[in-house]
Tab-separated table of C-alpha atoms in Angstrom:
chain	number	residue	atom	x	y	z
A	6	ALA	CA	13.216	-2.780	22.787
A	7	GLN	CA	14.689	-4.225	19.575
A	8	SER	CA	15.720	-7.861	19.019
A	9	MET	CA	19.415	-8.730	18.637
A	10	ALA	CA	21.390	-11.947	18.134
A	11	TYR	CA	24.956	-12.803	17.142
A	12	ASP	CA	25.340	-14.967	14.036
A	13	LYS	CA	28.448	-17.014	14.865
A	14	LYS	CA	28.798	-18.513	11.405
A	15	ARG	CA	28.747	-15.185	9.535
A	16	LYS	CA	30.288	-13.259	12.479
A	17	VAL	CA	27.762	-10.434	12.476
A	18	THR	CA	25.285	-9.060	15.000
A	19	VAL	CA	21.723	-9.071	13.636
A	20	MET	CA	19.158	-6.529	14.823
A	21	PHE	CA	15.459	-6.315	14.003
A	22	GLY	CA	12.721	-3.796	14.780
A	23	GLY	CA	12.249	-1.796	17.944
A	24	ALA	CA	10.311	1.102	19.423
A	25	GLY	CA	11.027	3.914	16.972
A	26	PHE	CA	9.383	7.340	16.993
A	27	PRO	CA	6.624	7.921	16.079
A	28	PHE	CA	6.181	4.375	14.718
A	29	GLN	CA	7.556	0.952	15.540
A	30	LEU	CA	10.362	-0.309	13.332
A	31	GLY	CA	10.502	-3.371	11.083
A	32	ASP	CA	13.956	-3.027	9.569
A	33	THR	CA	16.835	-5.512	9.630
A	34	TRP	CA	20.445	-4.462	10.297
A	35	GLU	CA	23.800	-6.236	10.599
A	36	TYR	CA	26.930	-5.076	12.421
A	37	ASN	CA	30.298	-6.604	11.485
A	38	GLY	CA	32.403	-4.973	14.203
A	39	LYS	CA	33.118	-1.881	12.138
A	40	ASP	CA	29.883	-0.595	10.677
A	41	TRP	CA	26.127	-1.161	10.450
A	42	THR	CA	24.490	-2.273	7.175
A	43	GLN	CA	20.756	-2.250	6.576
A	44	ILE	CA	19.610	-5.478	4.939
A	45	LYS	CA	16.963	-5.070	2.266
A	46	THR	CA	14.436	-7.855	2.756
A	47	ASN	CA	11.243	-8.781	0.945
A	48	PRO	CA	8.510	-6.675	2.620
A	49	ASN	CA	5.986	-9.456	1.899
A	50	SER	CA	8.103	-11.947	3.836
A	51	THR	CA	9.409	-9.985	6.819
A	52	PRO	CA	8.094	-9.744	10.403
A	53	THR	CA	5.733	-6.817	10.909
A	54	PRO	CA	7.139	-3.785	12.786
A	55	ARG	CA	7.202	-4.508	16.533
A	56	ASP	CA	9.096	-4.010	19.758
A	57	HIS	CA	9.945	-6.177	22.769
A	58	SER	CA	10.190	-9.324	20.640
A	59	ARG	CA	13.058	-11.723	21.298
A	60	MET	CA	15.615	-13.299	18.961
A	61	VAL	CA	18.397	-15.877	19.450
A	62	TYR	CA	20.861	-17.619	17.135
A	63	ASP	CA	20.356	-21.338	16.490
A	64	GLU	CA	23.940	-22.591	16.080
A	65	SER	CA	22.901	-25.994	14.821
A	66	ARG	CA	20.882	-24.707	11.876
A	67	GLY	CA	22.651	-21.389	11.304
A	68	VAL	CA	19.575	-19.156	11.593
A	69	CYS	CA	18.328	-16.418	13.901
A	70	VAL	CA	14.976	-17.323	15.487
A	71	LEU	CA	12.533	-14.537	16.392
A	72	PHE	CA	9.297	-14.907	18.343
A	73	GLY	CA	6.530	-12.586	19.443
A	74	GLY	CA	6.579	-8.908	20.299
A	75	TRP	CA	4.099	-6.062	20.536
A	76	ASP	CA	2.634	-4.849	17.226
A	77	GLN	CA	0.892	-1.494	17.611
A	78	LYS	CA	0.124	-0.862	13.939
A	79	ASN	CA	-1.728	-4.106	13.268
A	80	GLY	CA	-4.275	-4.215	16.046
A	81	ASN	CA	-2.085	-3.218	18.991
A	82	LYS	CA	-1.618	-6.891	19.887
A	83	LEU	CA	0.844	-9.365	21.295
A	84	MET	CA	2.292	-11.491	18.488
A	85	ASN	CA	2.854	-15.243	18.533
A	86	ASP	CA	4.527	-15.774	15.157
A	87	THR	CA	7.849	-17.566	14.610
A	88	TRP	CA	10.415	-16.275	12.091
A	89	GLU	CA	13.876	-17.360	10.975
A	90	TYR	CA	16.589	-15.217	9.356
A	91	ASP	CA	19.465	-16.865	7.451
A	92	GLY	CA	21.411	-13.797	6.354
A	93	LYS	CA	19.559	-13.586	3.050
A	94	GLY	CA	15.979	-13.105	4.145
A	95	TRP	CA	13.218	-13.905	6.613
A	96	THR	CA	11.007	-16.999	6.569
A	97	GLN	CA	7.880	-17.380	8.659
A	98	ILE	CA	7.709	-20.832	10.236
A	99	THR	CA	4.325	-22.491	10.520
A	100	THR	CA	4.228	-24.826	13.524
A	101	LYS	CA	1.596	-27.319	14.660
A	102	THR	CA	1.745	-25.959	18.207
A	103	LEU	CA	1.829	-22.244	18.891
A	104	PRO	CA	2.592	-20.485	22.200
A	105	ALA	CA	0.389	-17.566	23.230
A	106	GLY	CA	1.419	-14.092	22.109
A	107	ARG	CA	3.884	-12.289	24.369
A	108	CYS	CA	6.496	-9.582	24.729
A	109	TRP	CA	9.260	-8.880	27.249
A	110	HIS	CA	9.844	-12.641	27.368
A	111	ASN	CA	13.060	-14.660	27.728
A	112	MET	CA	14.707	-16.670	24.965
A	113	VAL	CA	18.052	-18.517	24.953
A	114	TYR	CA	19.604	-21.206	22.746
A	115	ASP	CA	20.587	-24.490	24.364
A	116	ARG	CA	23.569	-25.483	22.236
A	117	HIS	CA	23.828	-28.960	23.777
A	118	ARG	CA	20.253	-30.009	23.053
A	119	GLY	CA	19.844	-27.870	19.939
A	120	ARG	CA	16.721	-26.096	21.159
A	121	VAL	CA	15.453	-22.575	21.707
A	122	ILE	CA	14.081	-22.166	25.241
A	123	MET	CA	11.429	-19.522	25.906
A	124	ASN	CA	9.536	-18.497	29.026
A	125	GLY	CA	7.803	-15.506	30.545
A	126	GLY	CA	6.370	-12.460	28.847
A	127	PHE	CA	3.567	-11.698	31.326
A	128	THR	CA	3.031	-15.448	31.672
A	129	THR	CA	4.850	-18.244	33.488
A	130	ASP	CA	4.848	-21.011	30.871
A	131	THR	CA	7.988	-22.615	29.416
A	132	TRP	CA	8.435	-23.654	25.787
A	133	GLU	CA	11.089	-25.316	23.617
A	134	TYR	CA	11.522	-24.984	19.829
A	135	ASP	CA	13.490	-27.597	17.869
A	136	GLY	CA	13.375	-25.942	14.450
A	137	THR	CA	10.135	-27.697	13.518
A	138	ASP	CA	7.632	-27.185	16.330
A	139	TRP	CA	7.113	-25.635	19.764
A	140	THR	CA	6.609	-27.947	22.769
A	141	ARG	CA	5.205	-26.738	26.080
A	142	ILE	CA	7.211	-28.037	29.037
A	143	SER	CA	5.416	-28.756	32.298
A	144	THR	CA	7.518	-27.746	35.304
A	145	LYS	CA	6.724	-28.113	39.009
A	146	THR	CA	8.135	-24.654	39.770
A	147	PHE	CA	8.695	-21.572	37.619
A	148	PRO	CA	9.951	-17.982	37.906
A	149	LEU	CA	7.325	-15.491	39.004
A	150	GLY	CA	9.217	-12.597	37.451
A	151	ALA	CA	7.282	-13.167	34.270
A	152	SER	CA	8.551	-10.206	32.216
A	153	GLU	CA	11.517	-7.866	31.759
A	154	SER	CA	13.944	-10.320	33.344
A	155	ALA	CA	17.427	-11.105	32.016
A	156	SER	CA	18.532	-14.576	30.910
A	157	SER	CA	21.463	-16.357	29.330
A	158	PHE	CA	22.611	-19.920	28.638
A	159	ASP	CA	25.506	-21.281	30.702
A	160	TRP	CA	26.970	-23.732	28.180
A	161	ILE	CA	29.516	-25.169	30.638
A	162	ARG	CA	26.862	-26.225	33.175
A	163	ARG	CA	24.238	-26.686	30.431
A	164	LYS	CA	21.600	-24.518	32.085
A	165	MET	CA	19.508	-21.465	31.318
A	166	VAL	CA	20.052	-18.818	34.004
A	167	GLN	CA	17.443	-16.137	34.656
A	168	PHE	CA	17.434	-13.182	37.041
A	169	GLY	CA	14.925	-10.583	38.162
A	170	GLY	CA	11.950	-9.204	36.274
A	171	SER	CA	8.606	-7.737	37.157
A	172	ALA	CA	5.382	-9.458	38.156
A	173	ARG	CA	2.593	-9.049	40.667
A	174	GLY	CA	3.185	-5.299	40.678
A	175	LYS	CA	6.715	-5.496	42.056
A	176	MET	CA	10.282	-6.151	40.982
A	177	ASP	CA	11.721	-9.615	41.649
A	178	THR	CA	15.315	-10.328	42.663
A	179	GLU	CA	15.190	-14.102	42.272
A	180	THR	CA	17.678	-16.276	40.396
A	181	TRP	CA	16.375	-19.327	38.525
A	182	GLU	CA	17.965	-22.108	36.477
A	183	TYR	CA	16.445	-24.425	33.887
A	184	SER	CA	18.265	-27.493	32.556
A	185	GLY	CA	15.609	-28.656	30.122
A	186	VAL	CA	14.266	-32.105	29.468
A	187	ALA	CA	15.587	-34.728	27.099
A	188	LEU	CA	12.971	-34.564	24.350
A	189	ALA	CA	13.706	-36.607	21.240
A	190	SER	CA	13.857	-34.771	17.920
A	191	TYR	CA	14.668	-35.599	14.292
A	192	SER	CA	14.268	-32.464	12.191
A	193	ARG	CA	15.417	-31.750	8.662
A	194	TRP	CA	16.823	-28.580	7.173
A	195	GLY	CA	18.096	-27.528	3.789
A	196	LYS	CA	16.875	-28.725	0.410
A	197	GLY	CA	19.942	-30.613	-0.728
A	198	CYS	CA	20.658	-30.886	-4.473
A	199	SER	CA	18.567	-33.986	-5.122
A	200	LYS	CA	14.907	-34.850	-5.314
A	201	ALA	CA	15.635	-37.591	-2.799
A	202	GLN	CA	14.459	-36.804	0.742
A	203	LEU	CA	16.037	-37.956	4.006
A	204	GLY	CA	13.913	-38.435	7.128
A	205	SER	CA	12.528	-41.045	9.517
A	206	ALA	CA	9.796	-43.551	8.807
A	207	THR	CA	6.347	-42.367	10.015
A	208	GLY	CA	7.958	-39.555	11.998
A	209	THR	CA	9.712	-41.920	14.428
A	210	LEU	CA	12.105	-40.172	16.839
A	211	PRO	CA	15.505	-41.274	18.233
A	212	GLN	CA	14.661	-42.635	21.693
A	213	LEU	CA	16.600	-44.692	24.212
A	214	GLY	CA	16.267	-48.438	23.769
A	215	LYS	CA	14.408	-48.115	20.480
A	216	THR	CA	15.240	-48.354	16.787
A	217	LEU	CA	15.342	-45.281	14.553
A	218	PRO	CA	14.175	-46.179	11.014
A	219	ILE	CA	15.926	-43.753	8.661
A	220	VAL	CA	14.520	-43.638	5.129
A	221	ILE	CA	15.546	-41.960	1.879
A	222	THR	CA	12.682	-41.601	-0.569
A	223	SER	CA	12.137	-40.254	-4.106
A	224	LEU	CA	15.383	-41.817	-5.306
A	225	PRO	CA	16.284	-41.672	-9.010
A	226	ALA	CA	15.637	-44.781	-11.073
A	227	LYS	CA	18.335	-47.487	-11.043
A	228	THR	CA	19.837	-46.237	-7.763
A	229	GLY	CA	21.311	-49.327	-6.127
A	230	VAL	CA	23.147	-48.076	-3.043
A	231	VAL	CA	23.051	-44.851	-1.014
A	232	ALA	CA	25.809	-43.598	1.304
A	233	LEU	CA	24.276	-42.514	4.624
A	234	PHE	CA	26.549	-40.216	6.639
A	235	PHE	CA	26.525	-39.736	10.413
A	236	GLY	CA	28.235	-36.629	11.778
A	237	ALA	CA	28.969	-35.067	15.133
A	238	SER	CA	28.856	-31.471	13.879
A	239	ASN	CA	27.380	-29.207	11.238
A	240	ARG	CA	29.687	-26.292	12.040
A	241	ALA	CA	33.124	-27.164	10.681
A	242	LEU	CA	35.089	-29.954	9.026
A	243	GLY	CA	38.533	-29.383	10.481
A	244	SER	CA	39.340	-25.769	9.587
A	245	VAL	CA	36.658	-25.619	6.881
A	246	VAL	CA	33.377	-23.958	7.827
A	247	LEU	CA	30.224	-25.877	6.919
A	248	PRO	CA	28.213	-25.984	4.736
A	249	LEU	CA	30.918	-26.714	2.151
A	250	ALA	CA	29.969	-25.995	-1.471
A	251	LEU	CA	30.988	-28.842	-3.790
A	252	ASP	CA	30.697	-27.011	-7.128
A	253	GLY	CA	34.457	-27.335	-7.613
A	254	LEU	CA	34.069	-31.115	-7.640
A	255	GLY	CA	31.464	-30.963	-10.382
A	256	MET	CA	28.552	-31.276	-7.933
A	257	THR	CA	26.933	-27.986	-8.911
A	258	GLY	CA	24.520	-26.634	-6.313
A	259	CYS	CA	25.447	-29.298	-3.770
A	260	ALA	CA	26.808	-28.641	-0.283
A	261	LEU	CA	28.126	-30.892	2.450
A	262	GLU	CA	26.141	-29.860	5.533
A	263	ILE	CA	27.672	-32.168	8.173
A	264	THR	CA	30.934	-33.836	9.124
A	265	PRO	CA	30.973	-37.278	7.435
A	266	ASP	CA	32.396	-39.066	10.479
A	267	LEU	CA	30.749	-42.395	9.685
A	268	MET	CA	29.378	-43.780	6.422
A	269	ILE	CA	26.903	-46.656	6.132
A	270	PRO	CA	26.058	-48.096	2.697
A	271	VAL	CA	22.300	-48.623	2.395
A	272	ALA	CA	20.729	-50.816	-0.268
A	273	VAL	CA	17.755	-49.530	-2.247
A	274	THR	CA	14.542	-51.518	-2.621
A	275	LYS	CA	11.715	-50.250	-4.838
A	276	GLY	CA	13.082	-46.703	-4.842
A	277	ILE	CA	13.509	-46.455	-1.056
A	278	ALA	CA	16.649	-46.831	1.050
A	279	SER	CA	16.023	-47.885	4.655
A	280	ALA	CA	18.394	-48.222	7.602
A	281	ASN	CA	17.262	-49.299	11.068
A	282	ILE	CA	19.576	-47.748	13.659
A	283	PRO	CA	19.361	-49.259	17.190
A	284	ILE	CA	19.841	-46.765	20.042
A	285	PRO	CA	21.270	-48.216	23.282
A	286	ASN	CA	19.214	-47.814	26.448
A	287	ASP	CA	21.953	-45.750	28.099
A	288	THR	CA	20.878	-42.598	29.966
A	289	LYS	CA	24.286	-41.050	29.245
A	290	LEU	CA	23.071	-40.610	25.671
A	291	LEU	CA	20.110	-38.411	26.660
A	292	GLY	CA	20.318	-35.063	24.916
A	293	SER	CA	23.094	-36.224	22.576
A	294	MET	CA	22.983	-34.622	19.142
A	295	PHE	CA	23.913	-36.162	15.791
A	296	TYR	CA	23.514	-35.293	12.118
A	297	ASN	CA	22.645	-37.201	8.953
A	298	GLN	CA	22.992	-36.546	5.247
A	299	ALA	CA	23.077	-38.957	2.316
A	300	MET	CA	24.939	-39.065	-1.004
A	301	LEU	CA	23.709	-40.986	-4.017
A	302	PRO	CA	24.681	-41.651	-7.621
A	303	ASP	CA	22.655	-39.478	-9.971
A	304	ALA	CA	23.874	-39.297	-13.564
A	305	THR	CA	21.471	-36.475	-14.455
A	306	ALA	CA	22.250	-34.252	-11.451
A	307	ASN	CA	25.594	-32.743	-12.479
A	308	LYS	CA	28.952	-33.449	-14.148
A	309	ALA	CA	30.153	-35.542	-11.227
A	310	GLY	CA	27.082	-37.768	-11.327
A	311	TRP	CA	26.476	-37.522	-7.574
A	312	SER	CA	24.006	-35.581	-5.449
A	313	LEU	CA	23.245	-34.949	-1.779
A	314	THR	CA	19.987	-35.064	0.143
A	315	ASN	CA	18.811	-32.593	2.743
A	316	ALA	CA	20.442	-32.832	6.172
A	317	VAL	CA	18.784	-33.907	9.427
A	318	ARG	CA	19.607	-33.134	13.059
A	319	GLY	CA	18.734	-35.748	15.658
A	320	ILE	CA	18.541	-35.434	19.434
A	321	ILE	CA	18.289	-38.589	21.524
A	322	GLY	CA	15.519	-38.516	24.117
A	323	LYS	CA	13.271	-40.749	26.188
């Protein structure tokens, strides 16, 4: 009844909550292959005790994502809150769109599209979470085994696979697959080590046949040129695991979050750097993931005189 996920970056299994006796549990534990360690978290910023919630590991952002569950102590209700755990503590994520409360649901991580997929939990709706918001996906068909089913993500065939469950007063023995839809996304993570912020103009998303306007705002005075990086991964740079701390280079507090596979110099006008990136109208690009981060001269930031913005993950959609 507890939630578990494997953190691939830190190589530990994370467990939260469960149906303890006589009360539900709200503790966080990690298992490193040899022993369990209880993680002391801020009680004012930790999910309430619950069971039958679900948790998966978001490889792209390096966090465990938890949703829902049954909370007996606080009103005996189904929860619909979203939480993320980064190995240091829990953060509740406030989203514009919020799925209904549920327990016994299914959650998997689609590593190709960088999204958490959720369905079921005494309901038949399907949702996707991109690290910023939940989106309800309309499907023509859906599994009727709405709770207590088992699911996993087949990363070779790029599909969520689900089996069994209970609904309509009986046990189901059906097998279902879900390949997702190519929804565009451009979501930021991390704070960087600069006041400058990387994002897209007016929330524009990377879509086929359109132009993605990338902007860097709040730049220090006298900044003339910014280096905008494009990367294919945020996991490793060769044999080096990302993020890579750059304190040894004099860039105190800075970390390279992505692989700098391509660099584009971007001129600054009135404190803003803008780059318009055309995306080909090629359906083979649907669901493709890329990463951005920018480096800029900043004499007041550190000894090296350079700083880095936050990183952004983009997914190309329609």
